[in-house]
């Protein structure tokens, strides 16, 4: 499943708040190095990566997934 995201918020959280490199985050989420950059560009992200961002980086999907209602994460 794919989710719509607020790209500016996700980029701000990763790059500014957490000082993370987008390609490293992509790899740590089990994806190709450009995945997060492409997701930010297109405004869509996979459920697998949403879960990985929550599990590995403790980034609550409520902060960047538009209309998040999923799981016990938020």
PDB file of C-alpha atoms in Angstrom, residues 36-71:
ATOM      1  CA  UNK A  36      13.369   8.468   0.162  1.00  0.00           C
ATOM      2  CA  UNK A  37      14.426  11.218  -2.250  1.00  0.00           C
ATOM      3  CA  UNK A  38      12.033   9.848  -4.868  1.00  0.00           C
ATOM      4  CA  UNK A  39       9.239   9.495  -2.300  1.00  0.00           C
ATOM      5  CA  UNK A  40       9.685  13.114  -1.267  1.00  0.00           C
ATOM      6  CA  UNK A  41       9.644  14.172  -4.911  1.00  0.00           C
ATOM      7  CA  UNK A  42       6.490  12.199  -5.777  1.00  0.00           C
ATOM      8  CA  UNK A  43       4.687  12.676  -2.457  1.00  0.00           C
ATOM      9  CA  UNK A  44       4.090   8.930  -2.011  1.00  0.00           C
ATOM     10  CA  UNK A  45       5.702   6.363   0.267  1.00  0.00           C
ATOM     11  CA  UNK A  46       5.211   2.637   0.822  1.00  0.00           C
ATOM     12  CA  UNK A  47       3.731   1.142   3.957  1.00  0.00           C
ATOM     13  CA  UNK A  48       6.952  -0.856   4.476  1.00  0.00           C
ATOM     14  CA  UNK A  49       8.993   2.354   4.687  1.00  0.00           C
ATOM     15  CA  UNK A  50       6.440   4.078   6.949  1.00  0.00           C
ATOM     16  CA  UNK A  51       6.792   1.155   9.364  1.00  0.00           C
ATOM     17  CA  UNK A  52      10.591   1.180   9.086  1.00  0.00           C
ATOM     18  CA  UNK A  53      10.749   4.925   9.797  1.00  0.00           C
ATOM     19  CA  UNK A  54       8.636   4.365  12.890  1.00  0.00           C
ATOM     20  CA  UNK A  55      10.582   1.292  14.072  1.00  0.00           C
ATOM     21  CA  UNK A  56      14.140   2.396  13.293  1.00  0.00           C
ATOM     22  CA  UNK A  57      13.935   6.164  13.725  1.00  0.00           C
ATOM     23  CA  UNK A  58      10.831   6.568  15.941  1.00  0.00           C
ATOM     24  CA  UNK A  59       9.225   8.977  13.486  1.00  0.00           C
ATOM     25  CA  UNK A  60       5.482   8.871  14.026  1.00  0.00           C
ATOM     26  CA  UNK A  61       3.567   8.637  10.716  1.00  0.00           C
ATOM     27  CA  UNK A  62       1.020  11.150  12.045  1.00  0.00           C
ATOM     28  CA  UNK A  63       3.670  13.818  11.489  1.00  0.00           C
ATOM     29  CA  UNK A  64       4.047  13.349   7.713  1.00  0.00           C
ATOM     30  CA  UNK A  65       1.478  10.870   6.294  1.00  0.00           C
ATOM     31  CA  UNK A  66      -1.577  12.747   5.072  1.00  0.00           C
ATOM     32  CA  UNK A  67      -4.686  11.502   6.895  1.00  0.00           C
ATOM     33  CA  UNK A  68      -2.817   8.778   8.807  1.00  0.00           C
ATOM     34  CA  UNK A  69      -5.227   6.376  10.498  1.00  0.00           C
ATOM     35  CA  UNK A  70      -3.172   3.211  10.309  1.00  0.00           C
ATOM     36  CA  UNK A  71      -2.098   0.702  12.899  1.00  0.00           C
TER      37      UNK A  71
END
